[in-house]
PDB file of C-alpha atoms in Angstrom:
ATOM      1  CA  MET A1037     -23.280  13.467  -4.493  1.00  0.00           C
ATOM      2  CA  GLU A1038     -24.793  12.374  -7.801  1.00  0.00           C
ATOM      3  CA  ARG A1039     -23.083   9.280  -9.147  1.00  0.00           C
ATOM      4  CA  LYS A1040     -20.905  10.145 -12.144  1.00  0.00           C
ATOM      5  CA  VAL A1041     -19.550   6.751 -13.238  1.00  0.00           C
ATOM      6  CA  ASN A1042     -20.898   3.222 -13.493  1.00  0.00           C
ATOM      7  CA  ALA A1043     -17.598   1.358 -13.143  1.00  0.00           C
ATOM      8  CA  LEU A1044     -16.345  -0.129  -9.866  1.00  0.00           C
ATOM      9  CA  GLY A1045     -12.761  -1.144  -9.250  1.00  0.00           C
ATOM     10  CA  PHE A1046      -9.387   0.485  -8.658  1.00  0.00           C
ATOM     11  CA  VAL A1047      -7.599   3.541  -9.981  1.00  0.00           C
ATOM     12  CA  ASN A1048      -3.835   2.999  -9.940  1.00  0.00           C
ATOM     13  CA  VAL A1049      -2.708   6.568  -9.222  1.00  0.00           C
ATOM     14  CA  ASP A1050       0.872   7.815  -9.428  1.00  0.00           C
ATOM     15  CA  LYS A1051       0.773  10.090  -6.387  1.00  0.00           C
ATOM     16  CA  PRO A1052       3.039  13.133  -6.532  1.00  0.00           C
ATOM     17  CA  SER A1053       5.234  14.064  -3.590  1.00  0.00           C
ATOM     18  CA  ASP A1054       4.151  16.899  -1.277  1.00  0.00           C
ATOM     19  CA  MET A1055       0.551  15.642  -1.352  1.00  0.00           C
ATOM     20  CA  THR A1056      -1.332  13.520   1.158  1.00  0.00           C
ATOM     21  CA  SER A1057      -2.876  10.196   0.227  1.00  0.00           C
ATOM     22  CA  SER A1058      -6.207  11.537   1.493  1.00  0.00           C
ATOM     23  CA  ALA A1059      -6.068  14.391  -1.019  1.00  0.00           C
ATOM     24  CA  VAL A1060      -5.689  11.865  -3.849  1.00  0.00           C
ATOM     25  CA  VAL A1061      -8.648   9.842  -2.574  1.00  0.00           C
ATOM     26  CA  ASN A1062     -10.808  12.945  -2.226  1.00  0.00           C
ATOM     27  CA  ARG A1063     -10.092  13.886  -5.842  1.00  0.00           C
ATOM     28  CA  VAL A1064     -11.049  10.423  -7.138  1.00  0.00           C
ATOM     29  CA  LYS A1065     -14.151  10.473  -4.936  1.00  0.00           C
ATOM     30  CA  TRP A1066     -15.217  13.814  -6.418  1.00  0.00           C
ATOM     31  CA  LEU A1067     -14.557  12.643  -9.990  1.00  0.00           C
ATOM     32  CA  THR A1068     -16.483   9.382  -9.603  1.00  0.00           C
ATOM     33  CA  GLY A1069     -19.231  10.476  -7.239  1.00  0.00           C
ATOM     34  CA  LEU A1070     -18.682   7.265  -5.268  1.00  0.00           C
ATOM     35  CA  PRO A1071     -17.154   6.311  -1.901  1.00  0.00           C
ATOM     36  CA  CYS A1072     -13.400   5.760  -2.292  1.00  0.00           C
ATOM     37  CA  GLY A1073     -10.444   4.742  -0.168  1.00  0.00           C
ATOM     38  CA  HIS A1074      -6.725   4.152  -0.651  1.00  0.00           C
ATOM     39  CA  MET A1075      -4.943   0.856  -0.189  1.00  0.00           C
ATOM     40  CA  GLY A1076      -1.828   1.630   1.844  1.00  0.00           C
ATOM     41  CA  THR A1077      -0.930   5.189   2.857  1.00  0.00           C
ATOM     42  CA  LEU A1078       1.998   6.965   1.263  1.00  0.00           C
ATOM     43  CA  ASP A1079       3.639   9.739   3.290  1.00  0.00           C
ATOM     44  CA  PRO A1080       3.310  13.249   1.799  1.00  0.00           C
ATOM     45  CA  LEU A1081       7.042  13.127   1.011  1.00  0.00           C
ATOM     46  CA  ALA A1082       6.594   9.936  -1.023  1.00  0.00           C
ATOM     47  CA  SER A1083       5.385   9.469  -4.588  1.00  0.00           C
ATOM     48  CA  GLY A1084       4.314   6.520  -6.685  1.00  0.00           C
ATOM     49  CA  VAL A1085       1.730   3.759  -6.741  1.00  0.00           C
ATOM     50  CA  LEU A1086      -1.385   4.511  -4.679  1.00  0.00           C
ATOM     51  CA  PRO A1087      -4.283   2.155  -5.526  1.00  0.00           C
ATOM     52  CA  VAL A1088      -7.620   3.861  -4.846  1.00  0.00           C
ATOM     53  CA  GLY A1089     -10.660   1.627  -4.435  1.00  0.00           C
ATOM     54  CA  VAL A1090     -13.880   2.913  -5.985  1.00  0.00           C
ATOM     55  CA  GLY A1091     -17.232   1.834  -4.540  1.00  0.00           C
ATOM     56  CA  ASN A1092     -17.532  -1.749  -3.298  1.00  0.00           C
ATOM     57  CA  ALA A1093     -13.959  -2.482  -4.413  1.00  0.00           C
ATOM     58  CA  MET A1094     -12.972  -1.109  -0.995  1.00  0.00           C
ATOM     59  CA  ARG A1095     -14.255  -4.384   0.462  1.00  0.00           C
ATOM     60  CA  LEU A1096     -11.157  -6.020  -1.038  1.00  0.00           C
ATOM     61  CA  PHE A1097      -8.651  -4.121   1.072  1.00  0.00           C
ATOM     62  CA  ASP A1098      -8.203  -6.991   3.545  1.00  0.00           C
ATOM     63  CA  TRP A1099      -7.304  -9.313   0.647  1.00  0.00           C
ATOM     64  CA  PHE A1100      -4.390  -7.056  -0.299  1.00  0.00           C
ATOM     65  CA  LEU A1101      -2.883  -6.418   3.138  1.00  0.00           C
ATOM     66  CA  ASP A1102      -0.083  -8.973   2.789  1.00  0.00           C
ATOM     67  CA  LYS A1103       0.836  -8.220  -0.821  1.00  0.00           C
ATOM     68  CA  GLU A1104       4.443  -7.423  -1.668  1.00  0.00           C
ATOM     69  CA  LYS A1105       5.442  -3.824  -2.255  1.00  0.00           C
ATOM     70  CA  GLU A1106       8.505  -2.334  -3.892  1.00  0.00           C
ATOM     71  CA  TYR A1107      10.128   1.035  -3.224  1.00  0.00           C
ATOM     72  CA  VAL A1108      13.061   3.076  -4.418  1.00  0.00           C
ATOM     73  CA  ALA A1109      14.276   5.086  -1.439  1.00  0.00           C
ATOM     74  CA  GLU A1110      16.999   7.567  -0.572  1.00  0.00           C
ATOM     75  CA  PHE A1111      18.495   7.688   2.921  1.00  0.00           C
ATOM     76  CA  VAL A1112      20.650  10.482   4.314  1.00  0.00           C
ATOM     77  CA  PHE A1113      23.219   9.464   6.942  1.00  0.00           C
ATOM     78  CA  GLY A1114      24.814  11.479   9.730  1.00  0.00           C
ATOM     79  CA  VAL A1115      21.533  13.028  10.909  1.00  0.00           C
ATOM     80  CA  THR A1116      18.388  12.077  12.818  1.00  0.00           C
ATOM     81  CA  SER A1117      14.924  13.634  12.964  1.00  0.00           C
ATOM     82  CA  ASP A1118      11.759  13.293  15.012  1.00  0.00           C
ATOM     83  CA  THR A1119       9.796  12.221  11.929  1.00  0.00           C
ATOM     84  CA  LEU A1120      12.545   9.855  10.663  1.00  0.00           C
ATOM     85  CA  ASP A1121      12.627  11.790   7.386  1.00  0.00           C
ATOM     86  CA  THR A1122      13.884  15.138   6.142  1.00  0.00           C
ATOM     87  CA  THR A1123      10.552  16.879   6.807  1.00  0.00           C
ATOM     88  CA  GLY A1124      11.329  16.877  10.523  1.00  0.00           C
ATOM     89  CA  GLU A1125      13.852  18.735  12.649  1.00  0.00           C
ATOM     90  CA  LEU A1126      17.281  17.478  11.546  1.00  0.00           C
ATOM     91  CA  MET A1127      20.005  16.947  14.135  1.00  0.00           C
ATOM     92  CA  PRO A1128      23.620  15.930  13.412  1.00  0.00           C
ATOM     93  CA  CYS A1129      24.408  12.418  14.623  1.00  0.00           C
ATOM     94  CA  GLY A1130      27.613  10.625  13.607  1.00  0.00           C
ATOM     95  CA  GLY A1131      29.309  10.508  10.246  1.00  0.00           C
ATOM     96  CA  VAL A1132      28.593   9.230   6.744  1.00  0.00           C
ATOM     97  CA  PRO A1133      29.472   5.535   6.236  1.00  0.00           C
ATOM     98  CA  SER A1134      31.327   4.185   3.216  1.00  0.00           C
ATOM     99  CA  GLU A1135      29.464   2.515   0.383  1.00  0.00           C
ATOM    100  CA  GLY A1136      31.045  -0.810   1.332  1.00  0.00           C
ATOM    101  CA  ALA A1137      29.919  -0.511   4.949  1.00  0.00           C
ATOM    102  CA  VAL A1138      26.346   0.261   3.849  1.00  0.00           C
ATOM    103  CA  ALA A1139      26.232  -2.742   1.518  1.00  0.00           C
ATOM    104  CA  ALA A1140      27.645  -5.053   4.202  1.00  0.00           C
ATOM    105  CA  ALA A1141      24.951  -4.026   6.717  1.00  0.00           C
ATOM    106  CA  LEU A1142      21.930  -4.670   4.498  1.00  0.00           C
ATOM    107  CA  PRO A1143      21.619  -8.488   4.818  1.00  0.00           C
ATOM    108  CA  ARG A1144      20.750  -8.235   8.524  1.00  0.00           C
ATOM    109  CA  PHE A1145      17.549  -6.397   7.538  1.00  0.00           C
ATOM    110  CA  VAL A1146      16.341  -9.041   5.084  1.00  0.00           C
ATOM    111  CA  GLY A1147      13.801 -11.648   6.220  1.00  0.00           C
ATOM    112  CA  GLU A1148      11.393 -11.389   9.140  1.00  0.00           C
ATOM    113  CA  ILE A1149      12.533  -8.562  11.394  1.00  0.00           C
ATOM    114  CA  ASP A1150      11.124  -6.696  14.388  1.00  0.00           C
ATOM    115  CA  GLN A1151      10.559  -3.033  13.597  1.00  0.00           C
ATOM    116  CA  VAL A1152       9.388  -0.149  15.796  1.00  0.00           C
ATOM    117  CA  PRO A1153       7.015   2.076  13.769  1.00  0.00           C
ATOM    118  CA  PRO A1154       7.706   5.836  13.578  1.00  0.00           C
ATOM    119  CA  ARG A1155       6.041   7.953  16.235  1.00  0.00           C
ATOM    120  CA  TYR A1156       4.804  10.167  13.403  1.00  0.00           C
ATOM    121  CA  SER A1157       2.595   7.505  11.841  1.00  0.00           C
ATOM    122  CA  ALA A1158      -1.060   6.506  11.634  1.00  0.00           C
ATOM    123  CA  LYS A1159      -0.600   3.861  14.321  1.00  0.00           C
ATOM    124  CA  ASN A1160      -3.457   3.840  16.826  1.00  0.00           C
ATOM    125  CA  VAL A1161      -2.476   4.626  20.423  1.00  0.00           C
ATOM    126  CA  ASN A1162      -5.412   4.420  22.827  1.00  0.00           C
ATOM    127  CA  GLY A1163      -7.797   5.670  20.178  1.00  0.00           C
ATOM    128  CA  ARG A1164      -5.571   8.417  18.792  1.00  0.00           C
ATOM    129  CA  ARG A1165      -3.171   8.493  15.841  1.00  0.00           C
ATOM    130  CA  GLY A1166       0.512   8.462  16.636  1.00  0.00           C
ATOM    131  CA  TYR A1167       1.199  11.603  14.597  1.00  0.00           C
ATOM    132  CA  ASP A1168      -1.460  13.542  16.521  1.00  0.00           C
ATOM    133  CA  LEU A1169       0.112  12.585  19.843  1.00  0.00           C
ATOM    134  CA  ALA A1170       3.625  13.353  18.596  1.00  0.00           C
ATOM    135  CA  ARG A1171       2.588  16.798  17.344  1.00  0.00           C
ATOM    136  CA  ALA A1172       0.939  17.490  20.697  1.00  0.00           C
ATOM    137  CA  GLY A1173       4.175  16.630  22.519  1.00  0.00           C
ATOM    138  CA  VAL A1174       2.698  13.585  24.265  1.00  0.00           C
ATOM    139  CA  SER A1175       5.250  10.984  25.388  1.00  0.00           C
ATOM    140  CA  PHE A1176       4.437   7.453  24.226  1.00  0.00           C
ATOM    141  CA  GLU A1177       6.101   4.291  22.983  1.00  0.00           C
ATOM    142  CA  LEU A1178       5.084   2.029  20.109  1.00  0.00           C
ATOM    143  CA  PRO A1179       5.763  -1.719  20.426  1.00  0.00           C
ATOM    144  CA  PRO A1180       7.880  -3.442  17.777  1.00  0.00           C
ATOM    145  CA  LYS A1181       6.083  -5.218  14.970  1.00  0.00           C
ATOM    146  CA  ARG A1182       7.218  -8.246  12.954  1.00  0.00           C
ATOM    147  CA  VAL A1183       7.526  -7.331   9.260  1.00  0.00           C
ATOM    148  CA  LYS A1184       8.945  -9.040   6.170  1.00  0.00           C
ATOM    149  CA  VAL A1185      11.693  -7.602   3.982  1.00  0.00           C
ATOM    150  CA  TYR A1186      12.287  -9.720   0.868  1.00  0.00           C
ATOM    151  CA  ALA A1187      15.093  -7.675  -0.668  1.00  0.00           C
ATOM    152  CA  PHE A1188      17.143  -4.643   0.393  1.00  0.00           C
ATOM    153  CA  ASP A1189      19.558  -3.654  -2.385  1.00  0.00           C
ATOM    154  CA  LEU A1190      21.987  -0.765  -2.560  1.00  0.00           C
ATOM    155  CA  LEU A1191      21.642   1.164  -5.832  1.00  0.00           C
ATOM    156  CA  GLY A1192      24.568   3.470  -5.132  1.00  0.00           C
ATOM    157  CA  ARG A1193      25.377   6.895  -3.789  1.00  0.00           C
ATOM    158  CA  SER A1194      22.983   9.731  -4.542  1.00  0.00           C
ATOM    159  CA  GLU A1195      23.989  11.996  -7.407  1.00  0.00           C
ATOM    160  CA  GLU A1196      22.666  15.065  -5.569  1.00  0.00           C
ATOM    161  CA  ARG A1197      24.442  14.747  -2.213  1.00  0.00           C
ATOM    162  CA  GLU A1198      27.456  12.972  -0.754  1.00  0.00           C
ATOM    163  CA  ASP A1199      25.752  11.914   2.475  1.00  0.00           C
ATOM    164  CA  ALA A1200      22.911   9.973   0.814  1.00  0.00           C
ATOM    165  CA  PHE A1201      22.478   6.526  -0.755  1.00  0.00           C
ATOM    166  CA  ARG A1202      19.694   5.021  -2.872  1.00  0.00           C
ATOM    167  CA  PHE A1203      18.072   1.633  -2.271  1.00  0.00           C
ATOM    168  CA  ARG A1204      15.528  -0.744  -3.807  1.00  0.00           C
ATOM    169  CA  ILE A1205      13.379  -2.446  -1.169  1.00  0.00           C
ATOM    170  CA  ARG A1206      10.821  -5.254  -1.561  1.00  0.00           C
ATOM    171  CA  CYS A1207       8.747  -5.866   1.534  1.00  0.00           C
ATOM    172  CA  GLY A1208       5.436  -6.998   2.940  1.00  0.00           C
ATOM    173  CA  GLY A1209       2.569  -4.785   4.034  1.00  0.00           C
ATOM    174  CA  GLY A1210       3.047  -2.732   7.187  1.00  0.00           C
ATOM    175  CA  THR A1211       6.794  -2.172   6.699  1.00  0.00           C
ATOM    176  CA  TYR A1212       7.934   1.382   7.408  1.00  0.00           C
ATOM    177  CA  ILE A1213      10.750   2.540   5.136  1.00  0.00           C
ATOM    178  CA  ARG A1214      11.490   5.432   7.501  1.00  0.00           C
ATOM    179  CA  SER A1215      12.126   2.916  10.272  1.00  0.00           C
ATOM    180  CA  LEU A1216      14.543   1.037   8.000  1.00  0.00           C
ATOM    181  CA  ALA A1217      16.471   4.294   7.504  1.00  0.00           C
ATOM    182  CA  ARG A1218      16.676   4.822  11.275  1.00  0.00           C
ATOM    183  CA  ASP A1219      17.678   1.230  12.024  1.00  0.00           C
ATOM    184  CA  LEU A1220      20.222   0.989   9.204  1.00  0.00           C
ATOM    185  CA  GLY A1221      21.842   4.199  10.426  1.00  0.00           C
ATOM    186  CA  ALA A1222      22.008   2.818  13.978  1.00  0.00           C
ATOM    187  CA  ALA A1223      23.578  -0.425  12.703  1.00  0.00           C
ATOM    188  CA  LEU A1224      26.247   1.687  10.985  1.00  0.00           C
ATOM    189  CA  GLY A1225      26.934   3.678  14.156  1.00  0.00           C
ATOM    190  CA  THR A1226      25.343   6.882  12.915  1.00  0.00           C
ATOM    191  CA  GLY A1227      21.982   8.484  12.227  1.00  0.00           C
ATOM    192  CA  GLY A1228      19.796   7.836   9.218  1.00  0.00           C
ATOM    193  CA  VAL A1229      16.642   9.433   7.822  1.00  0.00           C
ATOM    194  CA  MET A1230      14.590   8.977   4.669  1.00  0.00           C
ATOM    195  CA  SER A1231      15.001  11.829   2.191  1.00  0.00           C
ATOM    196  CA  ALA A1232      13.001  10.475  -0.782  1.00  0.00           C
ATOM    197  CA  LEU A1233      10.666   7.565  -1.504  1.00  0.00           C
ATOM    198  CA  ARG A1234       8.882   6.267  -4.576  1.00  0.00           C
ATOM    199  CA  ARG A1235       6.613   3.214  -4.485  1.00  0.00           C
ATOM    200  CA  THR A1236       6.991   1.284  -7.716  1.00  0.00           C
ATOM    201  CA  GLN A1237       4.687  -1.640  -6.925  1.00  0.00           C
ATOM    202  CA  SER A1238       1.851  -2.565  -4.579  1.00  0.00           C
ATOM    203  CA  GLY A1239       0.675  -6.108  -5.219  1.00  0.00           C
ATOM    204  CA  CYS A1240      -0.582  -6.286  -8.808  1.00  0.00           C
ATOM    205  CA  PHE A1241      -0.422  -2.504  -9.225  1.00  0.00           C
ATOM    206  CA  LEU A1242       2.742  -1.353 -11.051  1.00  0.00           C
ATOM    207  CA  ILE A1243       4.228   2.103 -11.547  1.00  0.00           C
ATOM    208  CA  GLY A1244       4.399   1.516 -15.292  1.00  0.00           C
ATOM    209  CA  ASP A1245       0.599   1.243 -15.398  1.00  0.00           C
ATOM    210  CA  ALA A1246      -0.150   4.097 -12.982  1.00  0.00           C
ATOM    211  CA  VAL A1247      -1.860   7.276 -14.161  1.00  0.00           C
ATOM    212  CA  PRO A1248      -0.261  10.553 -13.026  1.00  0.00           C
ATOM    213  CA  PHE A1249      -2.570  12.305 -10.591  1.00  0.00           C
ATOM    214  CA  ALA A1250      -2.555  15.539 -12.606  1.00  0.00           C
ATOM    215  CA  LEU A1251      -4.043  13.779 -15.651  1.00  0.00           C
ATOM    216  CA  LEU A1252      -7.240  12.632 -13.929  1.00  0.00           C
ATOM    217  CA  ASN A1253     -10.388  14.519 -14.883  1.00  0.00           C
ATOM    218  CA  GLU A1254     -14.132  14.004 -15.272  1.00  0.00           C
ATOM    219  CA  GLU A1255     -13.787  12.997 -18.912  1.00  0.00           C
ATOM    220  CA  ASN A1256     -11.223  10.215 -18.439  1.00  0.00           C
ATOM    221  CA  ILE A1257     -11.700   8.909 -14.884  1.00  0.00           C
ATOM    222  CA  GLU A1258     -13.893   5.984 -15.910  1.00  0.00           C
ATOM    223  CA  LYS A1259     -11.370   4.601 -18.394  1.00  0.00           C
ATOM    224  CA  TYR A1260      -8.727   4.502 -15.654  1.00  0.00           C
ATOM    225  CA  ILE A1261     -10.857   2.368 -13.309  1.00  0.00           C
ATOM    226  CA  LEU A1262      -9.532  -1.204 -13.429  1.00  0.00           C
ATOM    227  CA  PRO A1263     -12.393  -3.734 -13.122  1.00  0.00           C
ATOM    228  CA  THR A1264     -12.321  -5.390  -9.721  1.00  0.00           C
ATOM    229  CA  GLU A1265     -12.024  -8.900 -11.134  1.00  0.00           C
ATOM    230  CA  ASN A1266      -8.864  -7.933 -13.029  1.00  0.00           C
ATOM    231  CA  THR A1267      -7.030  -7.202  -9.769  1.00  0.00           C
ATOM    232  CA  LEU A1268      -7.651 -10.601  -8.161  1.00  0.00           C
ATOM    233  CA  PRO A1269      -5.172 -13.473  -8.654  1.00  0.00           C
ATOM    234  CA  PHE A1270      -7.808 -16.209  -8.194  1.00  0.00           C
ATOM    235  CA  PRO A1271      -9.222 -18.640 -10.790  1.00  0.00           C
ATOM    236  CA  GLU A1272     -12.812 -18.250 -11.943  1.00  0.00           C
ATOM    237  CA  LEU A1273     -15.799 -20.213 -10.683  1.00  0.00           C
ATOM    238  CA  SER A1274     -19.143 -19.776 -12.450  1.00  0.00           C
ATOM    239  CA  PHE A1275     -22.666 -20.326 -11.126  1.00  0.00           C
ATOM    240  CA  SER A1276     -26.078 -20.013 -12.698  1.00  0.00           C
ATOM    241  CA  GLU A1277     -28.142 -16.887 -12.127  1.00  0.00           C
ATOM    242  CA  ASN A1278     -30.429 -18.629  -9.625  1.00  0.00           C
ATOM    243  CA  ASP A1279     -27.892 -20.814  -7.829  1.00  0.00           C
ATOM    244  CA  ARG A1280     -28.683 -21.152  -4.124  1.00  0.00           C
ATOM    245  CA  ILE A1281     -25.164 -19.997  -3.229  1.00  0.00           C
ATOM    246  CA  PHE A1282     -26.420 -16.436  -3.719  1.00  0.00           C
ATOM    247  CA  ASN A1283     -28.964 -17.043  -0.965  1.00  0.00           C
ATOM    248  CA  GLY A1284     -26.294 -18.109   1.496  1.00  0.00           C
ATOM    249  CA  ILE A1285     -26.557 -21.858   0.876  1.00  0.00           C
ATOM    250  CA  PRO A1286     -23.200 -23.571   0.111  1.00  0.00           C
ATOM    251  CA  ALA A1287     -22.931 -25.042  -3.370  1.00  0.00           C
ATOM    252  CA  ARG A1288     -21.366 -28.402  -4.166  1.00  0.00           C
ATOM    253  CA  THR A1289     -18.333 -28.260  -6.437  1.00  0.00           C
ATOM    254  CA  ALA A1290     -15.509 -30.545  -7.575  1.00  0.00           C
ATOM    255  CA  VAL A1291     -12.831 -27.824  -7.714  1.00  0.00           C
ATOM    256  CA  PRO A1292      -9.914 -27.824  -5.224  1.00  0.00           C
ATOM    257  CA  ASP A1293     -10.144 -25.899  -1.964  1.00  0.00           C
ATOM    258  CA  GLY A1294      -9.197 -22.241  -2.207  1.00  0.00           C
ATOM    259  CA  LYS A1295     -10.422 -18.795  -3.226  1.00  0.00           C
ATOM    260  CA  TYR A1296     -12.151 -18.088  -6.529  1.00  0.00           C
ATOM    261  CA  LYS A1297     -13.603 -15.201  -8.511  1.00  0.00           C
ATOM    262  CA  ALA A1298     -17.314 -15.982  -8.464  1.00  0.00           C
ATOM    263  CA  PHE A1299     -19.445 -15.222 -11.533  1.00  0.00           C
ATOM    264  CA  ARG A1300     -23.242 -15.159 -11.509  1.00  0.00           C
ATOM    265  CA  GLY A1301     -24.751 -15.834 -14.905  1.00  0.00           C
ATOM    266  CA  GLY A1302     -21.581 -14.588 -16.579  1.00  0.00           C
ATOM    267  CA  ALA A1303     -21.257 -11.400 -14.493  1.00  0.00           C
ATOM    268  CA  PHE A1304     -18.616 -10.942 -11.805  1.00  0.00           C
ATOM    269  CA  TYR A1305     -20.181 -11.198  -8.355  1.00  0.00           C
ATOM    270  CA  GLY A1306     -17.432 -11.467  -5.720  1.00  0.00           C
ATOM    271  CA  ILE A1307     -15.060 -13.867  -3.999  1.00  0.00           C
ATOM    272  CA  ALA A1308     -16.016 -17.460  -3.246  1.00  0.00           C
ATOM    273  CA  GLU A1309     -14.223 -19.826  -0.869  1.00  0.00           C
ATOM    274  CA  VAL A1310     -14.226 -23.566  -1.405  1.00  0.00           C
ATOM    275  CA  LYS A1311     -13.670 -26.026   1.430  1.00  0.00           C
ATOM    276  CA  GLY A1312     -14.320 -29.750   1.303  1.00  0.00           C
ATOM    277  CA  GLY A1313     -16.214 -29.637  -1.968  1.00  0.00           C
ATOM    278  CA  ARG A1314     -18.547 -26.831  -0.895  1.00  0.00           C
ATOM    279  CA  ALA A1315     -18.385 -23.232  -2.099  1.00  0.00           C
ATOM    280  CA  LYS A1316     -19.755 -20.157  -0.372  1.00  0.00           C
ATOM    281  CA  ILE A1317     -19.585 -16.452  -1.101  1.00  0.00           C
ATOM    282  CA  ALA A1318     -16.973 -14.788   1.109  1.00  0.00           C
ATOM    283  CA  THR A1319     -17.200 -11.231  -0.228  1.00  0.00           C
ATOM    284  CA  LYS A1320     -19.930  -9.722  -2.405  1.00  0.00           C
ATOM    285  CA  LEU A1321     -18.564  -7.047  -4.732  1.00  0.00           C
ATOM    286  CA  CYS A1322     -21.161  -6.492  -7.423  1.00  0.00           C
TER     287      CYS A1322
END
């Protein structure tokens, strides 16, 4: 595909519900004419912040894996489903807890917890995705995973239905909100599934800055690409155009150990790591 834009970086897309994350990426890829990838899948049911890396910005994905995320979720109680949300086959299971009982149960899910991922997920099982195996009727188990939940707040009962409550959740990467619905329901002696989800933050990407998917087009896509260096929380470290660090030779520096945004002759180049007074390029992004 002929390249359509010159900018590299991230598009902070507000993904609509009832659309896959891959469909969003494919649209941005077509508009930019460059390789693209998303940073953290959102289920088709979910909406909200979906950062899409454009070009070499995809090399940054590993740097964002542990970033905090925030969601507003709705859980329905008194039912279970194979998918752990309302898109699956719903089966009655127990009753609807009181608002007080729900609030009292939340603290046990804050901190580092062990969580079993949903069977309908992108988890790899012997080379195949969990959702493919589940759809094929294959029996398998996923091991629990340690995740971090920083806050789990009850926002109140849903205005649309009596059996549902709304929550605000701040968590680390890899946390499944559908699994929280299942486990919270079990802790309350009933079933629980996710009925709605909106991601309001993913690291430095905020819902208030996100562009609605429907607004993206060939005329405006480039203005919505955030420069790669603007998404990194590291201080700057500048080198001359011909510094030997760009040939793989560590450069002496007096700055403290850590990660830095490396600039080459005033232009952003990538990420540098400093250890013991020596800097080297860790990731080239230009």
